[in-house]
CSV table of C-alpha atoms in Angstrom, one decimal:
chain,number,residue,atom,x,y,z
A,1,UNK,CA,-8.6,-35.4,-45.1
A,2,UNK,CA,-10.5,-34.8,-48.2
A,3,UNK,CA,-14.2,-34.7,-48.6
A,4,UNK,CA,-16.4,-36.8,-51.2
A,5,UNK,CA,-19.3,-35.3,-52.7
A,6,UNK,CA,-22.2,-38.0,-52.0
A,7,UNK,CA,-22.7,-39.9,-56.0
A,8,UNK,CA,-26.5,-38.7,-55.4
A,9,UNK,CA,-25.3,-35.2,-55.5
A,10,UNK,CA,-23.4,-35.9,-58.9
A,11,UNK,CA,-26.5,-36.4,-61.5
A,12,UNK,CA,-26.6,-32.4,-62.7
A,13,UNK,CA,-24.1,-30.0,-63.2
A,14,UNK,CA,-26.0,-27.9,-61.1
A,15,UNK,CA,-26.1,-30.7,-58.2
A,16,UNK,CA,-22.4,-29.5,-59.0
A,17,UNK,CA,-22.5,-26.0,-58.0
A,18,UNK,CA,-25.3,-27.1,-54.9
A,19,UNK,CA,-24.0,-25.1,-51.5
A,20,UNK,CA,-22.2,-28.8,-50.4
A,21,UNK,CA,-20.3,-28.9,-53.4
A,22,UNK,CA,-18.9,-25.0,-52.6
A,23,UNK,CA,-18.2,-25.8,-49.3
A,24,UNK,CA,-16.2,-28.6,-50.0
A,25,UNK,CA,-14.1,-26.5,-52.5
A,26,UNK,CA,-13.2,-24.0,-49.1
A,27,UNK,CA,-12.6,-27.1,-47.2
A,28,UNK,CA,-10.0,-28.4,-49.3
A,29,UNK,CA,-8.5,-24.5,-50.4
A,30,UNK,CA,-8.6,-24.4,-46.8
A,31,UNK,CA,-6.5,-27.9,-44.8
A,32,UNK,CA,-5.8,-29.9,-48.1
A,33,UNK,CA,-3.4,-27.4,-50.1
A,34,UNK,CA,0.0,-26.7,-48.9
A,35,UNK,CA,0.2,-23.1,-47.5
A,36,UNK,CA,3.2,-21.4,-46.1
A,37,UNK,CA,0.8,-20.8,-42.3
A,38,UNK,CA,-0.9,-23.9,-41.2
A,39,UNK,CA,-4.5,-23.6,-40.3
A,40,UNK,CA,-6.0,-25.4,-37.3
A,41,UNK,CA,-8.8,-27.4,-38.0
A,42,UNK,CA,-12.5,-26.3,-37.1
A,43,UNK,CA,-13.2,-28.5,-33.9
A,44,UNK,CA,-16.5,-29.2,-35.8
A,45,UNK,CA,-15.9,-30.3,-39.2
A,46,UNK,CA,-14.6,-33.5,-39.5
A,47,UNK,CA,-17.5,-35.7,-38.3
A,48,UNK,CA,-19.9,-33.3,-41.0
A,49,UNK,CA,-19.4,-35.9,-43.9
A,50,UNK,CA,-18.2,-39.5,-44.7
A,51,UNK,CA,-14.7,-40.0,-45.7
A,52,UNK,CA,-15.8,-41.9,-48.6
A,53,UNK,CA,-17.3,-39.1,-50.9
A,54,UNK,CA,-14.6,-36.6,-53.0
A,55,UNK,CA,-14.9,-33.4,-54.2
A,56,UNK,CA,-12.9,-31.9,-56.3
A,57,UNK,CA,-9.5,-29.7,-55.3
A,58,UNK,CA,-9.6,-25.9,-55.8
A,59,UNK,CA,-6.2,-23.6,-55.4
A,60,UNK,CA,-6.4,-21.5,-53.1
A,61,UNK,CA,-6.6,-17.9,-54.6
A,62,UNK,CA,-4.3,-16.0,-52.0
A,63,UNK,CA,-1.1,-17.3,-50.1
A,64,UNK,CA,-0.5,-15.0,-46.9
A,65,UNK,CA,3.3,-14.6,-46.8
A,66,UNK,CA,4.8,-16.2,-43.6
A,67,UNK,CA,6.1,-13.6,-41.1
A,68,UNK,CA,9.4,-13.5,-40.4
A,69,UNK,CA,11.3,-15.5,-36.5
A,70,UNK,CA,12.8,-12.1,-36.1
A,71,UNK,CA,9.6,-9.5,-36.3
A,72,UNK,CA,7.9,-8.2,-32.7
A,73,UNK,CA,3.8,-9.1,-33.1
A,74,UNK,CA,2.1,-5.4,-33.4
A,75,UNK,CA,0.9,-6.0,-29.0
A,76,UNK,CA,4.3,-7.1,-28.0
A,77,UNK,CA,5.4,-5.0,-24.9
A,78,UNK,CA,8.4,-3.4,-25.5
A,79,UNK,CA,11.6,-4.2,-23.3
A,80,UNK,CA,12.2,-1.7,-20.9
A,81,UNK,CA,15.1,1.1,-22.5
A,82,UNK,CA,17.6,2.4,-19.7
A,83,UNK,CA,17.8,6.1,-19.9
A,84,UNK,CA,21.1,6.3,-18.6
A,85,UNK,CA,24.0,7.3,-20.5
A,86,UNK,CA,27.3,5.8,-20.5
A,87,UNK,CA,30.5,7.2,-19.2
A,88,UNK,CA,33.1,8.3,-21.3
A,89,UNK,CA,35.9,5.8,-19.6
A,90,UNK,CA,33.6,3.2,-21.0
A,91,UNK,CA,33.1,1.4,-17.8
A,92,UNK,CA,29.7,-0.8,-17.3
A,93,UNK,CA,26.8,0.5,-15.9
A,94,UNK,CA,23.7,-1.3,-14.7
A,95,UNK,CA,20.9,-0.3,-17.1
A,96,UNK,CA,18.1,-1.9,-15.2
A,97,UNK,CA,15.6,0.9,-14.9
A,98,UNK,CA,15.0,2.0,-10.8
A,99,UNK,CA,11.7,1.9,-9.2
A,100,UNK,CA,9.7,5.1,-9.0
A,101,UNK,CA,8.1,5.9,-5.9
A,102,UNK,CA,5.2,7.1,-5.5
A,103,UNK,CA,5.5,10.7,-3.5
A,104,UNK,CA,4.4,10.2,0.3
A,105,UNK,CA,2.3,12.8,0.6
A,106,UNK,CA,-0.3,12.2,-2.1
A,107,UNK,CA,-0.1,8.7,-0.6
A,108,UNK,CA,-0.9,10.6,2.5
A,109,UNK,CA,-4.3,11.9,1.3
A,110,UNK,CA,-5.3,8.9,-0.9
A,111,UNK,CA,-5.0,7.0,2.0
A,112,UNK,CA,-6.7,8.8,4.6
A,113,UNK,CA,-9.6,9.6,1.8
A,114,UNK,CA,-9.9,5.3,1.3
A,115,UNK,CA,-10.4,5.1,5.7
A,116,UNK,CA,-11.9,8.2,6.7
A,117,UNK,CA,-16.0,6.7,6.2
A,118,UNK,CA,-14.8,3.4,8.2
A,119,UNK,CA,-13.0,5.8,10.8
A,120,UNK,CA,-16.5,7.6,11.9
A,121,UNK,CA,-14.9,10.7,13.1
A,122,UNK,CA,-13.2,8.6,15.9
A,123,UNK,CA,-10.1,10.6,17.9
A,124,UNK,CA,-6.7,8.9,17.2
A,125,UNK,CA,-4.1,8.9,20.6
A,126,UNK,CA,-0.2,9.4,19.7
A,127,UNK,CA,1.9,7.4,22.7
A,128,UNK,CA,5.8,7.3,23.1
A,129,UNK,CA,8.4,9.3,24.4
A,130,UNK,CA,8.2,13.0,23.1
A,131,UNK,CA,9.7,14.2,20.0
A,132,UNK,CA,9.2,16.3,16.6
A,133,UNK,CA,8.9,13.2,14.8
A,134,UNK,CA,5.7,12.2,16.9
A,135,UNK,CA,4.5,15.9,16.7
A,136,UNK,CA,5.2,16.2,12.9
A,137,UNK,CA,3.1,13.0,12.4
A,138,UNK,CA,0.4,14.0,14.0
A,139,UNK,CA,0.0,17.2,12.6
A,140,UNK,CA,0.6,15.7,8.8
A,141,UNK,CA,-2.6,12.7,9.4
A,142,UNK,CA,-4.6,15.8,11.2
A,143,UNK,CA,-4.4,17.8,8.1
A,144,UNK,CA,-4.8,14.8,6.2
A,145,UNK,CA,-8.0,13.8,7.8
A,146,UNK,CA,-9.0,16.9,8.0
A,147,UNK,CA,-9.1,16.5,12.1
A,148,UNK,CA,-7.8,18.8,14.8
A,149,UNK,CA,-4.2,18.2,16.4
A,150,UNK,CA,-3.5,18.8,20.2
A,151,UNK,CA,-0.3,18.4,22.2
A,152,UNK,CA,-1.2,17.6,26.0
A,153,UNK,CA,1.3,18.2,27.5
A,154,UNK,CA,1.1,21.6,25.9
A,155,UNK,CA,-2.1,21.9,27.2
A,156,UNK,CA,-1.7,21.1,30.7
A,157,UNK,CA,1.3,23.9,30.7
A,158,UNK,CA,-0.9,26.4,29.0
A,159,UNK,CA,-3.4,25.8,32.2
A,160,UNK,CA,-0.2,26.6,34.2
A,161,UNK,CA,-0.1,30.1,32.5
A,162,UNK,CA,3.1,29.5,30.6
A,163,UNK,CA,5.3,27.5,28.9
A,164,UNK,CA,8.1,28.2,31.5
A,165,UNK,CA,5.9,27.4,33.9
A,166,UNK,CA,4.6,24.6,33.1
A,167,UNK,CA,8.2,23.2,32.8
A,168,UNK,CA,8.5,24.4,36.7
A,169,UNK,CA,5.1,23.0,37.2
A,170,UNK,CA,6.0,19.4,35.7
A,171,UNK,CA,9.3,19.4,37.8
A,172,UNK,CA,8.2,20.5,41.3
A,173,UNK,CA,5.1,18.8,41.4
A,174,UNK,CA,4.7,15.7,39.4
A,175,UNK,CA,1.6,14.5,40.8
A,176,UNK,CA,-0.3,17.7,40.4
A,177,UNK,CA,0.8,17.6,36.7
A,178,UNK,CA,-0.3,13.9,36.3
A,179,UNK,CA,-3.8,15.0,37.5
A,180,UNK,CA,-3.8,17.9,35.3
A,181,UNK,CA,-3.0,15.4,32.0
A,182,UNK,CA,-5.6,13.6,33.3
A,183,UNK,CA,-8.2,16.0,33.0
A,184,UNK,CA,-7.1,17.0,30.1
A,185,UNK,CA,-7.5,13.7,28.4
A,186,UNK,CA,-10.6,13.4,30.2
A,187,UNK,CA,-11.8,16.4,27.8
A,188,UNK,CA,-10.4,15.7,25.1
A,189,UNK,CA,-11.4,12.0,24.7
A,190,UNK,CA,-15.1,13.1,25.4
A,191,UNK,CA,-14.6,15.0,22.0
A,192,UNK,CA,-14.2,13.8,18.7
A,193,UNK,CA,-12.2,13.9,15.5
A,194,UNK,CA,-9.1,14.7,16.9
A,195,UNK,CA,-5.2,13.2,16.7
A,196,UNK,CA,-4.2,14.0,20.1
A,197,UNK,CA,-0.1,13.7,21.2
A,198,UNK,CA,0.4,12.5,24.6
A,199,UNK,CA,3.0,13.1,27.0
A,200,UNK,CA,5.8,11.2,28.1
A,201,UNK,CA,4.2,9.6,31.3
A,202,UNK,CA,0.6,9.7,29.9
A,203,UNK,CA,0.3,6.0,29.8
A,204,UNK,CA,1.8,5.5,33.3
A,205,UNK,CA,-1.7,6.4,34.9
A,206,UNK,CA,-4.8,3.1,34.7
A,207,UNK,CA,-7.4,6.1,34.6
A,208,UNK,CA,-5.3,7.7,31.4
A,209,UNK,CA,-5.1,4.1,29.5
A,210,UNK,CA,-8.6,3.6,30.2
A,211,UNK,CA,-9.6,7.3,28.4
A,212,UNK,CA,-7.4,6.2,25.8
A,213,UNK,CA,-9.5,3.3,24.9
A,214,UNK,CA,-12.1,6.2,23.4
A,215,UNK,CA,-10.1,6.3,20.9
A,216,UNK,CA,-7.7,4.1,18.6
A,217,UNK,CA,-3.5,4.3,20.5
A,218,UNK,CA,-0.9,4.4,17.7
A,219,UNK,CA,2.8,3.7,19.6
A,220,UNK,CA,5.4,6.0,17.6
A,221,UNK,CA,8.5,4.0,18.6
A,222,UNK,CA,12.0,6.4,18.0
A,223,UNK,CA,15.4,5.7,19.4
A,224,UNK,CA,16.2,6.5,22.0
A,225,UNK,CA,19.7,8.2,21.0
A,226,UNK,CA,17.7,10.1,18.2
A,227,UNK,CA,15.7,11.4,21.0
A,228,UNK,CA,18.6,12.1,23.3
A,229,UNK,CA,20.2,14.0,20.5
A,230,UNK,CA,17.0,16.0,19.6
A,231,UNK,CA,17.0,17.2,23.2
A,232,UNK,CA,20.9,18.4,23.5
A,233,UNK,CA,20.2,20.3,20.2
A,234,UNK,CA,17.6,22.3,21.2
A,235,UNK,CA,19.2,22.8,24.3
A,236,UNK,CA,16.3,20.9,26.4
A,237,UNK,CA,18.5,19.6,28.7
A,238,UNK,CA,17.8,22.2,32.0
A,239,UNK,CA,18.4,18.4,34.2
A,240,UNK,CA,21.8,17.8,33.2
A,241,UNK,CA,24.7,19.0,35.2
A,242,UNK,CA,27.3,16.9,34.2
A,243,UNK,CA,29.6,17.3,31.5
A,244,UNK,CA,28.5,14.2,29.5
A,245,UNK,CA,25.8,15.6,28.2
A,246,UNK,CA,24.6,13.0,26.0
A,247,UNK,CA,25.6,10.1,27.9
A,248,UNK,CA,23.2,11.7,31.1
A,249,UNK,CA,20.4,12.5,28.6
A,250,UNK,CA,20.4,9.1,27.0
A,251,UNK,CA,20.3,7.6,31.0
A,252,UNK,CA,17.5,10.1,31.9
A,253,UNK,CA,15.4,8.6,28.7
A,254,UNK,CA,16.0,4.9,29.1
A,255,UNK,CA,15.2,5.3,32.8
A,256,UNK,CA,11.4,7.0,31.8
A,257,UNK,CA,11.4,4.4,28.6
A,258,UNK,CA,11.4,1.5,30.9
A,259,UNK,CA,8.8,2.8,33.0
A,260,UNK,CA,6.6,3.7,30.8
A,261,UNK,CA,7.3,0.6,28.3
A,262,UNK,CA,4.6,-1.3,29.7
A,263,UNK,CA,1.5,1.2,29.0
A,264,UNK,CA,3.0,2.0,25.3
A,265,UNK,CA,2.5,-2.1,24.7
A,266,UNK,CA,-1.0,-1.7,25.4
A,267,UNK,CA,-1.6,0.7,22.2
A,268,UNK,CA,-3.6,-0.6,19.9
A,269,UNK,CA,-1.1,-1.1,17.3
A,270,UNK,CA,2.8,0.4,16.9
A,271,UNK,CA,4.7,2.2,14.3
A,272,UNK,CA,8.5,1.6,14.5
A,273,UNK,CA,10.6,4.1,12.4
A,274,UNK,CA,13.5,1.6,12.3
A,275,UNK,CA,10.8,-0.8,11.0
A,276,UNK,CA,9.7,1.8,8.0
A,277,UNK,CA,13.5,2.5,7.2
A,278,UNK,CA,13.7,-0.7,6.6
A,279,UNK,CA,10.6,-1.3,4.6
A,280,UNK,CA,11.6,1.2,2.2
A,281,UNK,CA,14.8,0.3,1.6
A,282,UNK,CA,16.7,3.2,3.5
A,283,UNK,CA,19.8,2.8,4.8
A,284,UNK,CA,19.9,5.6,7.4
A,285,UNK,CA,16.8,7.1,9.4
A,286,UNK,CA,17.0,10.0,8.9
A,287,UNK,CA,15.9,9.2,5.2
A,288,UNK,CA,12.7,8.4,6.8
A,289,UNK,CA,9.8,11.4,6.1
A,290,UNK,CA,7.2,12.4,8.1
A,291,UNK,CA,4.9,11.3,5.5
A,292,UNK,CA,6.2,7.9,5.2
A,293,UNK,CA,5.7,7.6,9.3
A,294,UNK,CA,2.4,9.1,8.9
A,295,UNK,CA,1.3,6.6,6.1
A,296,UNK,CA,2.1,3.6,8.3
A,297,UNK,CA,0.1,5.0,10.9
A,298,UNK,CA,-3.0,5.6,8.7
A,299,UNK,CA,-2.3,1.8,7.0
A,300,UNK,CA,-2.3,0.8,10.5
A,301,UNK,CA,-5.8,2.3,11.1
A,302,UNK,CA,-7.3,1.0,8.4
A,303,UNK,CA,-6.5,-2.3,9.6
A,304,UNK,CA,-8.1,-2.2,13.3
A,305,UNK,CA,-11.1,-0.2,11.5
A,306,UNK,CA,-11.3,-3.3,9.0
A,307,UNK,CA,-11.4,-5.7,11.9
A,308,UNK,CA,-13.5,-4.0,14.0
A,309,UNK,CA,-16.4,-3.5,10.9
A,310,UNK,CA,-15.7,-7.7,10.8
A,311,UNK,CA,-16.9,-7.8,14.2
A,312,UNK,CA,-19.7,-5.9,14.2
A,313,UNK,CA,-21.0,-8.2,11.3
A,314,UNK,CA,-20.1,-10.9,13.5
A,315,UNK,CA,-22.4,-9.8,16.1
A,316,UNK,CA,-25.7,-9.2,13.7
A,317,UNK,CA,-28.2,-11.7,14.0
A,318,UNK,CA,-28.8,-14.0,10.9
């Protein structure tokens, strides 16, 4: 609305030109003229001045242009371009741009950089059946926390003298080689910042669980027919006699998964490889890296190492 200059103010002519009678002239420049771009009001003018005093109209002396419907605003985001070319039969193609993913192994060492102060230097225990997807990811968070890797069962057959013999060792005397794991992982859990790959059986034995517990138990859980085809490819199969190979191996497995199902339940938490193919998107498993395993593992212990700092604050007296 327009504002009245007070009649008090009106005596002189240079009453006129007072500070009031310039503001009033912005004022009505301002919210009385028609402008192409509409102005909201101050939220504190209107209750300034009565209603019943006038001062007179001035033109304003510039009239910003309206911008044009069709112009972007100078921090409007660009749409997203597709950087695909069409084909030359001139059939449609799906320009939506793919995700990038990020490459595993830097996630690999950001990861285990963000966790290694909460994990203290404590050892990390690899259970399931044996394979090189098991070994690989314990090697690739070893190197990653900068920790030392052991095998074992590799351990107990270098105590045996050989490799070869250690095989015959495991074979003809399974409860001499049970013993020897055990004292192994006796060692090794007295020890620290290690990512240690255990055996087959190692969770079979309540003394073996219990040395386990020094450390934080990752499950690595692989299929079995992955595993069964590992083994006839490297030609680990010295057991089988029969001629269906793979169908004897696979039986062999499932009869050692079931007994030692049990003890890889008790791990303190499990990485499935079907799980991760999933999670990514991958349709086979073989798409599957080591370094995407070995980053579920490490996301894995940063959860038991958040819950277990939770505790401890629990526990402090107020």
């Amino acid at each position: 609305r327009q504002i009245q200059i007070p009649k008090k103010w009106k005596k002189t002519p240079m009453e006129i030109s007072s500070p009031l009678h310039s503001i009033c002239r912005v004022w009505n420049s301002l919210f009385l003229q028609p402008s192409p771009i509409q102005v909201p009001l101050p939220y504190f003018s209107p209750f300034l001045f009565s209603s019943q005093h006038n001062c007179p109209p001035h033109k304003p002396l510039i009239s910003l242009p309206q911008r044009p419907s069709n112009t972007r605003h100078l921090f409007q985001k660009k749409p997203p371009s597709a950087t695909r070319s069409l084909p030359d039969n001139g059939a449609s193609v799906d320009l939506v741009r793919e995700p990038v993913r990020i490459d595993p192994s830097l996630a690999v060492k950001k990861k285990a950089t963000e966790i290694s102060n909460d994990l203290k230097g404590v050892s990390i225990f690899l259970v399931g059946m044996n394979n090189a997807i098991k070994t690989s990811v314990g090697k690739v968070i070893a190197d990653a926390l900068r920790y030392y890797y052991f095998d074992s069962d590799s351990l107990v057959e270098e105590a045996a003298g050989s490799e070869s013999s250690g095989k015959f060792f495991r074979e003809r005397d399974e409860d001499g080689f049970r013993e020897s794991e055990t004292e192994v992982l006796k060692q090794l859990s007295s020890m620290g910042r290690l990512v240690v790959s255990t055996g087959n059986g190692a969770v079979q034995s309540a003394a073996n669980l219990a040395l386990l517990r020094h450390g934080i138990s990752i499950w690595i859980d692989i299929p079995l027919d992955m595993i069964a085809k590992e083994i006839i490819e490297e030609g680990n199969h010295d057991l089988v006699s029969t001629p269906e190979l793979s169908s004897e191996v696979l039986t062999q497995l499932t009869t050692l998964y079931k007994e030692s199902r049990g003890g890889y339940a008790t791990a303190d938490a499990s990485v499935s490889l079907q799980k991760v193919a999933s999670k990514l998107g991958f349709d086979e498993l073989d798409e599957v890296t080591d370094e995407d395993m070995a980053l579920e593992v490490l996301k894995e212990i940063e959860k038991l190492t958040r819950v277990k700092k939770m505790m401890e604050e629990a526990r402090r007296p107020f």
